[in-house]
Short mmCIF file of C-alpha atoms in Angstrom, two decimals:
data_model
loop_
_atom_site.label_atom_id
_atom_site.label_comp_id
_atom_site.label_asym_id
_atom_site.label_seq_id
_atom_site.Cartn_x
_atom_site.Cartn_y
_atom_site.Cartn_z
CA MET A 1 -16.10 -14.16 1.31
CA THR A 2 -18.18 -11.62 -0.57
CA ALA A 3 -16.71 -9.19 -2.57
CA SER A 4 -17.48 -6.66 -0.04
CA GLY A 5 -15.61 -8.65 2.58
CA ARG A 6 -12.55 -8.66 0.24
CA ASP A 7 -13.00 -4.91 0.00
CA GLU A 8 -13.15 -4.44 3.62
CA THR A 9 -9.94 -6.97 4.28
CA THR A 10 -8.14 -4.94 1.53
CA ASP A 11 -8.96 -1.71 2.80
CA ASP A 12 -7.95 -2.58 6.38
CA ASP A 13 -4.48 -3.97 5.11
CA LEU A 14 -4.24 -0.60 3.56
CA LEU A 15 -4.84 1.48 6.52
CA ALA A 16 -2.56 -0.99 8.53
CA ALA A 17 0.38 -0.42 6.15
CA LEU A 18 -0.35 3.32 5.91
CA LEU A 19 -0.06 3.62 9.70
CA ASP A 20 2.99 1.47 10.39
CA GLY A 21 4.94 3.27 7.66
CA MET A 22 4.22 6.85 9.49
CA ASP A 23 7.20 8.36 10.85
CA ALA A 24 4.82 9.64 13.83
CA ALA A 25 3.41 7.71 16.43
CA LEU A 26 -0.23 7.00 15.84
CA CYS A 27 -3.28 5.49 17.87
CA ALA A 28 -6.84 6.30 17.95
CA PHE A 29 -9.64 5.78 20.22
CA ASP A 30 -13.21 5.17 19.49
CA SER A 31 -15.90 7.47 21.25
CA ASP A 32 -15.76 5.11 24.28
CA GLY A 33 -11.68 5.53 24.78
CA VAL A 34 -11.25 2.37 23.55
CA ILE A 35 -7.66 1.56 21.34
CA THR A 36 -8.56 1.02 18.18
CA HIS A 37 -5.27 1.65 16.31
CA TRP A 38 -1.67 1.27 17.23
CA ASN A 39 1.28 1.56 14.81
CA ARG A 40 5.03 0.42 15.05
CA GLU A 41 6.37 3.98 15.81
CA ALA A 42 4.06 3.67 18.95
CA GLU A 43 5.47 0.42 19.43
CA ARG A 44 8.93 1.66 19.17
CA ILE A 45 8.57 4.82 21.79
CA LEU A 46 6.54 2.79 24.46
CA GLY A 47 7.86 -0.74 23.74
CA TRP A 48 4.04 -2.10 23.88
CA SER A 49 2.99 -4.12 20.63
CA ALA A 50 -0.04 -3.39 18.69
CA ALA A 51 -1.53 -6.94 20.19
CA GLU A 52 -0.98 -5.34 23.59
CA ALA A 53 -2.41 -2.09 22.98
CA VAL A 54 -5.61 -2.38 20.75
CA GLY A 55 -8.60 -3.13 22.82
CA ARG A 56 -7.53 -1.48 25.63
CA LYS A 57 -9.59 1.35 27.28
CA GLY A 58 -7.37 4.16 27.52
CA PHE A 59 -4.08 4.26 29.37
CA GLU A 60 -4.63 3.58 32.80
CA GLY A 61 -3.10 0.89 34.41
CA TRP A 62 -0.26 0.17 31.58
CA ALA A 63 0.75 3.35 29.83
CA VAL A 64 0.29 6.19 32.47
CA ARG A 65 0.60 6.49 36.06
CA PRO A 66 -2.63 6.09 38.15
CA ALA A 67 -2.57 9.63 39.34
CA ASP A 68 -2.36 10.95 35.88
CA ALA A 69 -4.51 8.39 33.90
CA GLN A 70 -8.07 10.45 34.68
CA ASP A 71 -6.62 13.82 33.13
CA VAL A 72 -4.76 12.50 30.10
CA GLN A 73 -7.87 10.10 29.16
CA GLU A 74 -10.35 13.59 29.65
CA ARG A 75 -7.98 15.87 27.55
CA LEU A 76 -7.27 13.02 24.72
CA LEU A 77 -11.22 12.42 24.61
CA SER A 78 -12.04 16.00 24.91
CA ALA A 79 -10.54 16.79 21.35
CA GLN A 80 -13.92 14.87 19.64
CA HIS A 81 -15.90 17.74 20.79
CA VAL A 82 -14.09 20.97 19.49
CA PRO A 83 -12.81 21.83 16.17
CA GLY A 84 -9.46 21.71 14.93
CA ARG A 85 -6.37 20.14 16.76
CA GLN A 86 -5.62 20.09 20.66
CA VAL A 87 -1.74 20.03 21.62
CA HIS A 88 -0.65 18.46 24.86
CA GLU A 89 2.36 17.04 26.75
CA PHE A 90 2.13 13.98 28.38
CA ALA A 91 4.55 11.84 30.95
CA LEU A 92 3.89 8.19 29.36
CA LEU A 93 5.17 4.98 30.64
CA THR A 94 7.41 2.63 28.57
CA LYS A 95 6.81 -1.22 28.67
CA ASP A 96 9.84 -1.64 30.71
CA GLY A 97 8.60 0.64 33.53
CA GLY A 98 10.57 4.13 32.40
CA ARG A 99 8.80 7.41 31.69
CA VAL A 100 8.92 9.22 28.50
CA LEU A 101 7.25 12.62 27.57
CA VAL A 102 5.58 13.13 24.59
CA ARG A 103 3.74 16.05 22.72
CA THR A 104 0.50 14.97 21.05
CA GLN A 105 -1.69 16.22 18.35
CA SER A 106 -5.35 14.84 19.04
CA ALA A 107 -8.47 15.53 16.76
CA GLY A 108 -12.10 14.15 16.55
CA VAL A 109 -13.18 11.50 14.10
CA PRO A 110 -16.93 12.35 13.37
CA GLY A 111 -18.81 9.15 12.34
CA ALA A 112 -21.23 8.86 9.18
CA ASP A 113 -24.08 10.83 10.86
CA GLY A 114 -21.55 13.58 12.13
CA LYS A 115 -21.43 12.72 15.59
CA PRO A 116 -18.28 12.11 17.49
CA ALA A 117 -16.76 8.65 16.48
CA GLY A 118 -13.54 8.79 18.08
CA VAL A 119 -10.11 10.60 18.36
CA TYR A 120 -7.04 10.02 16.68
CA CYS A 121 -3.71 10.78 18.47
CA ALA A 122 -0.26 11.79 16.81
CA PHE A 123 2.47 11.70 19.14
CA SER A 124 6.32 12.01 19.25
CA GLU A 125 8.99 12.31 21.80
CA VAL A 126 9.29 15.93 23.21
CA HIS A 127 12.96 16.07 22.74
CA ALA A 128 12.42 14.78 18.94
CA GLN A 129 9.87 17.39 18.45
CA ILE A 130 12.00 20.31 20.10
CA ASP A 131 14.90 19.20 17.99
CA LEU A 132 12.69 19.38 14.73
CA GLU A 133 11.21 22.85 15.96
CA ARG A 134 14.97 24.04 16.53
CA SER A 135 15.83 22.72 12.80
CA ILE A 136 12.74 24.89 11.78
CA ALA A 137 13.53 28.14 13.75
CA LEU A 138 17.06 27.85 12.69
CA SER A 139 16.01 27.69 8.99
CA GLU A 140 13.28 30.45 9.01
CA ALA A 141 16.25 32.80 11.27
CA LEU A 142 18.97 32.40 8.41
CA LEU A 143 16.75 32.85 5.76
CA GLU A 144 14.85 35.98 7.15
CA ASP A 145 17.21 37.48 10.14
CA ALA A 146 20.68 36.04 9.55
CA ALA A 147 23.78 38.43 9.22
CA TRP A 148 25.18 35.94 6.76
CA GLY A 149 23.80 35.68 3.33
CA VAL A 150 21.79 32.47 2.66
CA VAL A 151 21.39 31.09 -0.93
CA LEU A 152 19.71 27.62 -1.41
CA VAL A 153 21.08 26.42 -4.72
CA ASP A 154 19.33 23.49 -6.36
CA VAL A 155 21.25 20.80 -8.34
CA ASP A 156 21.35 22.61 -11.43
CA LEU A 157 23.03 25.36 -9.76
CA ARG A 158 20.24 27.84 -9.67
CA PRO A 159 19.08 29.74 -6.65
CA ALA A 160 15.85 28.18 -5.12
CA VAL A 161 15.69 30.11 -1.85
CA VAL A 162 17.29 33.53 -0.96
CA ASN A 163 17.31 35.50 2.22
CA ALA A 164 17.35 39.35 2.47
CA HIS A 165 20.97 39.96 3.06
CA ALA A 166 22.08 37.45 0.51
CA ALA A 167 19.53 39.42 -2.11
CA ARG A 168 21.08 42.80 -0.65
CA ALA A 169 24.84 41.65 -1.51
CA LEU A 170 23.90 40.47 -4.81
CA GLY A 171 22.06 43.71 -5.84
CA ALA A 172 18.47 42.23 -6.56
CA GLY A 173 15.11 41.32 -5.14
CA ARG A 174 14.92 37.92 -3.31
CA THR A 175 12.33 37.00 -6.12
CA ALA A 176 14.11 38.21 -8.93
CA LEU A 177 17.16 35.86 -8.05
CA LEU A 178 14.88 32.76 -7.86
CA GLY A 179 15.62 30.33 -10.83
CA ARG A 180 18.45 32.55 -12.60
CA PRO A 181 21.72 31.01 -13.84
CA LEU A 182 24.44 32.30 -11.77
CA GLY A 183 25.86 33.97 -14.69
CA GLU A 184 23.10 36.44 -14.80
CA LEU A 185 23.44 37.40 -11.36
CA LEU A 186 27.84 37.79 -11.51
CA LEU A 187 29.83 39.21 -14.03
CA GLN A 188 33.18 38.03 -12.76
CA GLY A 189 34.01 34.47 -10.46
CA VAL A 190 30.72 32.47 -12.09
CA GLU A 191 33.36 29.77 -12.95
CA GLU A 192 34.83 29.47 -9.55
CA LEU A 193 31.55 29.67 -7.88
CA GLU A 194 30.06 26.93 -9.66
CA GLY A 195 32.98 24.97 -9.60
CA ALA A 196 32.89 25.22 -5.92
CA LEU A 197 29.09 24.00 -5.83
CA GLN A 198 29.68 20.92 -8.07
CA HIS A 199 32.38 20.00 -5.85
CA VAL A 200 29.98 20.10 -2.99
CA LEU A 201 27.33 17.97 -4.71
CA ALA A 202 29.84 15.48 -5.54
CA GLU A 203 32.29 15.21 -2.88
CA GLY A 204 30.51 17.25 -0.01
CA ALA A 205 31.32 20.46 1.79
CA PRO A 206 35.03 21.60 1.96
CA PRO A 207 36.70 21.88 5.40
CA ALA A 208 37.22 25.31 5.93
CA PRO A 209 35.56 28.20 4.43
CA VAL A 210 36.58 29.70 1.14
CA GLU A 211 37.11 33.34 -0.10
CA LEU A 212 35.72 34.23 -3.54
CA TRP A 213 36.34 37.39 -5.59
CA VAL A 214 33.19 38.05 -7.69
CA SER A 215 31.73 40.96 -9.51
CA VAL A 216 28.14 41.57 -8.96
CA ARG A 217 25.67 43.29 -11.15
CA THR A 218 23.88 45.94 -9.60
CA PRO A 219 21.93 49.09 -10.98
CA GLU A 220 25.24 51.57 -10.24
CA GLY A 221 27.42 49.08 -12.31
CA ALA A 222 29.47 46.51 -11.44
CA ARG A 223 30.77 46.28 -7.93
CA ARG A 224 33.59 43.53 -7.06
CA ARG A 225 33.23 42.03 -3.77
CA CYS A 226 35.22 39.20 -1.74
CA LEU A 227 32.74 37.01 0.03
CA ARG A 228 33.57 34.26 2.78
CA CYS A 229 31.88 31.41 1.69
CA GLY A 230 30.70 28.28 3.46
CA PHE A 231 28.93 25.37 1.87
CA LEU A 232 26.69 22.65 2.92
CA ARG A 233 25.39 19.58 0.83
CA LEU A 234 21.70 19.03 1.25
CA ALA A 235 20.48 15.85 1.12
CA SER A 236 16.95 14.53 1.55
CA PRO A 237 16.48 12.58 5.03
CA LEU A 238 13.33 10.90 3.63
CA ALA A 239 15.76 8.63 0.84
CA GLU A 240 17.21 5.40 1.69
CA GLU A 241 20.54 6.83 0.17
CA PRO A 242 21.39 10.31 0.47
CA VAL A 243 19.84 11.99 -2.64
CA PRO A 244 21.53 15.82 -3.14
CA LEU A 245 19.00 18.26 -3.33
CA GLY A 246 21.16 21.03 -3.66
CA VAL A 247 23.82 23.08 -1.67
CA GLY A 248 23.26 25.53 1.26
CA TRP A 249 25.62 28.23 0.49
CA LEU A 250 26.50 30.97 3.07
CA PHE A 251 28.57 33.93 2.69
CA GLN A 252 29.70 36.91 4.63
CA ASP A 253 30.87 40.15 2.39
CA VAL A 254 34.69 40.73 3.62
CA THR A 255 35.68 43.05 0.81
CA GLU A 256 36.46 46.26 3.00
CA ALA A 257 38.96 44.14 5.43
CA ARG A 258 40.66 42.18 2.29
CA GLN A 259 40.73 45.43 0.54
CA ALA A 260 42.59 46.93 3.16
CA GLN A 261 45.37 43.77 3.44
CA LEU A 262 45.57 44.34 -0.28
CA ASP A 263 46.08 48.09 0.04
CA THR A 264 48.88 47.68 2.69
CA ALA A 265 50.55 45.00 0.83
CA GLN A 266 50.26 46.58 -2.13
CA LEU A 267 51.79 49.97 -0.37
CA ARG A 268 54.21 47.87 1.32
CA PHE A 269 55.61 46.16 -2.08
CA ARG A 270 55.35 49.54 -4.01
CA SER A 271 57.66 51.16 -1.13
CA HIS A 272 60.44 48.38 -1.20
CA GLN A 273 60.20 48.90 -5.15
CA LEU A 274 61.24 52.57 -4.71
CA HIS A 275 63.84 51.78 -2.28
CA ARG A 276 65.24 48.95 -4.62
CA ALA A 277 64.96 51.62 -7.61
CA GLY A 278 66.87 54.17 -5.64
CA ARG A 279 69.67 51.90 -4.39
CA ALA A 280 70.05 50.90 -8.13
CA ALA A 281 69.87 54.46 -9.46
CA ALA A 282 72.84 55.53 -6.95
CA GLU A 283 74.80 53.20 -8.62
CA CYS A 284 74.28 54.75 -11.91
CA GLU A 285 77.01 57.34 -13.13
CA ASP A 286 74.83 59.09 -15.72
CA PRO A 287 71.52 60.42 -14.21
CA ALA A 288 69.83 59.43 -17.55
CA GLU A 289 70.75 55.94 -17.30
CA ALA A 290 69.42 56.49 -13.42
CA ALA A 291 66.05 57.52 -14.81
CA ALA A 292 65.80 54.40 -16.87
CA VAL A 293 66.67 52.21 -14.16
CA ARG A 294 63.85 53.72 -12.17
CA LEU A 295 61.22 53.35 -15.16
CA ASP A 296 62.28 49.67 -15.12
CA PHE A 297 61.81 49.04 -11.51
CA ALA A 298 58.48 50.81 -11.80
CA LEU A 299 56.74 48.24 -13.78
CA ALA A 300 56.79 45.29 -11.53
CA GLY A 301 53.53 44.65 -10.16
CA PHE A 302 52.28 47.47 -11.79
CA ALA A 303 52.25 47.86 -15.48
CA GLU A 304 53.41 46.03 -18.60
CA HIS A 305 55.05 48.61 -20.33
CA ALA A 306 56.43 52.05 -19.83
CA LEU A 307 57.13 55.33 -22.23
CA LEU A 308 59.20 57.99 -21.20
CA ASP A 309 58.50 61.09 -23.37
CA VAL A 310 60.66 64.23 -22.89
CA LEU A 311 59.67 67.72 -23.91
CA ASP A 312 61.73 68.92 -27.29
CA PRO A 313 63.02 72.44 -26.24
CA SER A 314 63.67 73.41 -29.74
CA ALA A 315 60.15 73.53 -30.55
CA GLY A 316 59.37 76.58 -28.28
CA PRO A 317 56.75 76.83 -25.42
CA GLU A 318 53.81 77.51 -28.37
CA ARG A 319 54.82 74.06 -29.90
CA ARG A 320 54.85 71.47 -27.69
CA ARG A 321 56.49 68.50 -29.06
CA LEU A 322 57.29 65.16 -27.01
CA VAL A 323 60.35 62.85 -27.81
CA ARG A 324 60.80 59.21 -27.15
CA SER A 325 63.31 58.74 -24.24
CA ALA A 326 63.10 55.59 -22.98
CA VAL A 327 61.00 52.67 -22.62
CA SER A 328 60.43 49.17 -20.86
CA PRO A 329 60.63 46.29 -21.55
CA PRO A 330 63.46 47.31 -24.29
CA GLU A 331 61.63 45.17 -26.63
CA LEU A 332 59.32 47.92 -27.59
CA PRO A 333 60.48 50.50 -30.17
CA GLY A 334 63.39 52.51 -28.40
CA PRO A 335 64.18 56.55 -28.04
CA GLY A 336 64.32 58.26 -31.17
CA ALA A 337 65.22 61.97 -32.26
CA ILE A 338 62.12 62.31 -34.06
CA PRO A 339 59.03 63.91 -32.00
CA VAL A 340 56.30 61.56 -30.99
CA ARG A 341 53.13 62.46 -33.69
CA TYR A 342 50.50 62.82 -30.65
CA GLU A 343 47.63 64.46 -31.88
CA ALA A 344 45.65 67.29 -29.87
CA GLY A 345 43.82 66.01 -26.65
CA HIS A 346 46.14 63.13 -26.59
CA PRO A 347 46.37 61.65 -22.92
CA ALA A 348 50.00 62.63 -22.70
CA LEU A 349 49.68 66.23 -23.78
CA GLN A 350 46.46 66.44 -21.08
CA ALA A 351 49.10 65.44 -18.45
CA LEU A 352 50.96 68.45 -19.37
CA ASP A 353 48.21 70.84 -19.59
CA ARG A 354 46.78 69.58 -16.01
CA ILE A 355 50.31 69.06 -14.33
CA GLY A 356 49.21 65.79 -12.97
CA SER A 357 47.73 62.22 -14.38
CA VAL A 358 45.47 61.20 -16.90
CA ARG A 359 43.92 57.77 -16.69
CA THR A 360 42.12 56.20 -20.01
CA SER A 361 40.86 52.74 -21.02
CA ALA A 362 40.11 51.26 -24.35
CA PRO A 363 36.39 50.59 -25.19
CA ARG A 364 34.98 47.86 -22.88
CA GLY A 365 38.56 47.22 -21.21
CA ALA A 366 39.39 45.27 -23.86
CA ALA A 367 42.67 45.29 -26.13
CA ASP A 368 42.17 47.41 -29.06
CA PRO A 369 45.10 47.33 -31.59
CA GLU A 370 43.48 50.53 -33.65
CA TRP A 371 42.63 52.19 -30.31
CA ALA A 372 46.18 51.95 -29.15
CA ARG A 373 48.05 52.22 -32.55
CA ALA A 374 46.35 55.68 -32.89
CA ARG A 375 47.66 56.85 -29.90
CA HIS A 376 51.46 55.45 -30.11
CA TRP A 377 50.90 52.89 -27.73
CA PRO A 378 51.50 49.40 -27.69
CA GLU A 379 49.02 47.15 -29.50
CA GLY A 380 48.20 45.26 -26.11
CA ALA A 381 47.15 48.53 -24.43
CA ALA A 382 43.74 48.55 -22.47
CA HIS A 383 44.69 50.79 -19.63
CA VAL A 384 46.83 53.83 -19.49
CA LEU A 385 48.02 55.98 -17.13
CA CYS A 386 49.99 59.48 -17.98
CA THR A 387 51.52 61.34 -15.67
CA VAL A 388 53.83 64.81 -15.93
CA LEU A 389 57.44 64.83 -15.29
CA ARG A 390 58.03 68.30 -13.13
CA SER A 391 61.15 69.25 -11.74
CA ARG A 392 62.10 72.71 -9.59
CA GLY A 393 58.95 74.06 -11.26
CA ARG A 394 59.33 72.83 -14.79
CA THR A 395 57.70 70.72 -16.63
CA LEU A 396 59.96 68.18 -18.39
CA GLY A 397 57.83 65.31 -20.06
CA ALA A 398 55.62 62.54 -19.56
CA VAL A 399 55.83 59.06 -18.50
CA THR A 400 52.92 56.45 -19.59
CA PHE A 401 52.04 53.22 -18.05
CA VAL A 402 50.39 50.91 -19.99
CA ARG A 403 48.29 47.76 -18.82
CA GLY A 404 46.63 44.81 -20.68
CA PRO A 405 43.52 43.72 -20.74
CA SER A 406 44.01 40.92 -17.78
CA ARG A 407 44.74 43.77 -15.33
CA ALA A 408 42.13 46.18 -13.84
CA ALA A 409 42.19 49.74 -14.86
CA PHE A 410 44.23 52.50 -13.00
CA GLU A 411 42.71 53.94 -10.03
CA GLY A 412 43.50 56.70 -7.77
CA PRO A 413 46.29 55.24 -5.68
CA ASP A 414 47.94 53.90 -8.95
CA ALA A 415 48.03 57.26 -9.98
CA ALA A 416 49.75 58.42 -6.70
CA TYR A 417 52.19 55.58 -6.99
CA ALA A 418 52.81 56.94 -10.73
CA GLU A 419 53.47 60.35 -9.79
CA GLU A 420 55.94 59.56 -7.04
CA VAL A 421 57.96 57.36 -9.63
CA ALA A 422 57.76 60.55 -11.80
CA GLY A 423 58.88 63.00 -9.59
CA ARG A 424 62.29 60.86 -9.14
CA ILE A 425 62.38 60.25 -12.74
CA ALA A 426 62.08 64.18 -13.30
CA ALA A 427 64.95 64.75 -10.84
CA ASP A 428 67.19 62.48 -12.65
CA LEU A 429 66.21 64.08 -15.76
CA ASP A 430 66.52 67.55 -14.49
CA LEU A 431 70.31 66.49 -13.12
CA ALA A 432 71.01 64.93 -16.41
CA ALA A 433 70.42 68.12 -18.11
CA GLY A 434 71.87 70.54 -15.65
CA ALA A 435 75.17 68.57 -16.18
CA GLY A 436 75.30 69.27 -19.80
CA GLY A 437 73.98 66.09 -20.65
CA ARG A 438 70.96 64.70 -22.51
CA ALA A 439 67.84 62.99 -21.62
CA PRO A 440 68.51 58.92 -22.32
CA GLY A 441 67.89 58.90 -26.20
CA GLY A 442 66.77 62.47 -26.73
CA PRO A 443 67.78 65.94 -26.68
CA PRO A 444 67.96 68.31 -23.58
CA ALA A 445 65.07 68.10 -21.39
CA GLY A 446 63.51 71.93 -21.48
CA ASP A 447 61.25 74.34 -19.77
CA GLY A 448 57.65 73.56 -19.75
#
């Protein structure tokens, strides 16, 4: 055989291998409509082998009903006379006599002289094509119009595709999020999210949705959000064994619903604590002791430390001085007769001036021993709430609640609860002073 013959044989083998390896059924016709190529997928769908199909003229008499044969032939061969691809749907016959509806894409094949030399036709079962189109349509809808956030994360845990809803929820543009580490997108909750993604890559999707609390970076600052998340492991359909391509992360922002539940539970707990504190205080013979009991009960689930300071009446209204009356827990420095050396502008003194509450936090919300020591607070203080003690129109002192860096800063509802506790403590201190007693560990309470 000549070198040319060997080349032609090699080319034919290569073409046959390519055709047989295709996922789509494919056949080709010459300019007269005679079948020249027929691959294995076409054999799988219709049952006719290449040996039985190649050389036949069109589908008439074997792969199509006689009544449809002429129409099918004309529509297929017309593709060689028009530019682009032609899409048709035909009902073809299988070798065992069944019928299958196929969708075809056909296009003309020009010869060396540029004239029509035939047609190639790729076809697939309509239901398979419809399934594919539905999958594509679903993907596009999720990535464009879904009411959920959709993020496709690659195996390096970096966003590869982000839909519009997710971009809004994460506080950035869709393209700005691509390829960035999750730690650059979230201030808190990164470890939990990455752990969930790694689990999905290794073990598969969890059986139920997962709720994660995260803090999102926005131009206005950090926003704490609760995301109800579902995960899907993405694997390549083309590999012999499943090869992970990444994770599909779908989420809904359920912050408002969850926050409402948390607020309700918190309100219920605090109301229960006030009730328990009232029952315990009612068993105290000394009203000053009752005030200290209320202070202990107020700490549960609210703060790490509480400081009770009462006004020293001997200083007069011009020179307000606060004396440490009680502390909770007791390991803190206890009450004393010497006034606390609060500097002007101290939050406790501001609370007296405002007849209300003052909230403050250490720089960056972290524990700062020097910052706390300068204000006579425990060294672990990161967030502080001071509120005034008022009873019968008089200012009796101030109570200070202290949180560590592991807790969130005090907010409005926290101030309302602290004021409720302060009102009951003030009533106890007023009763103690009216009975001729003293505030716990300090001098008699005086006028503000």
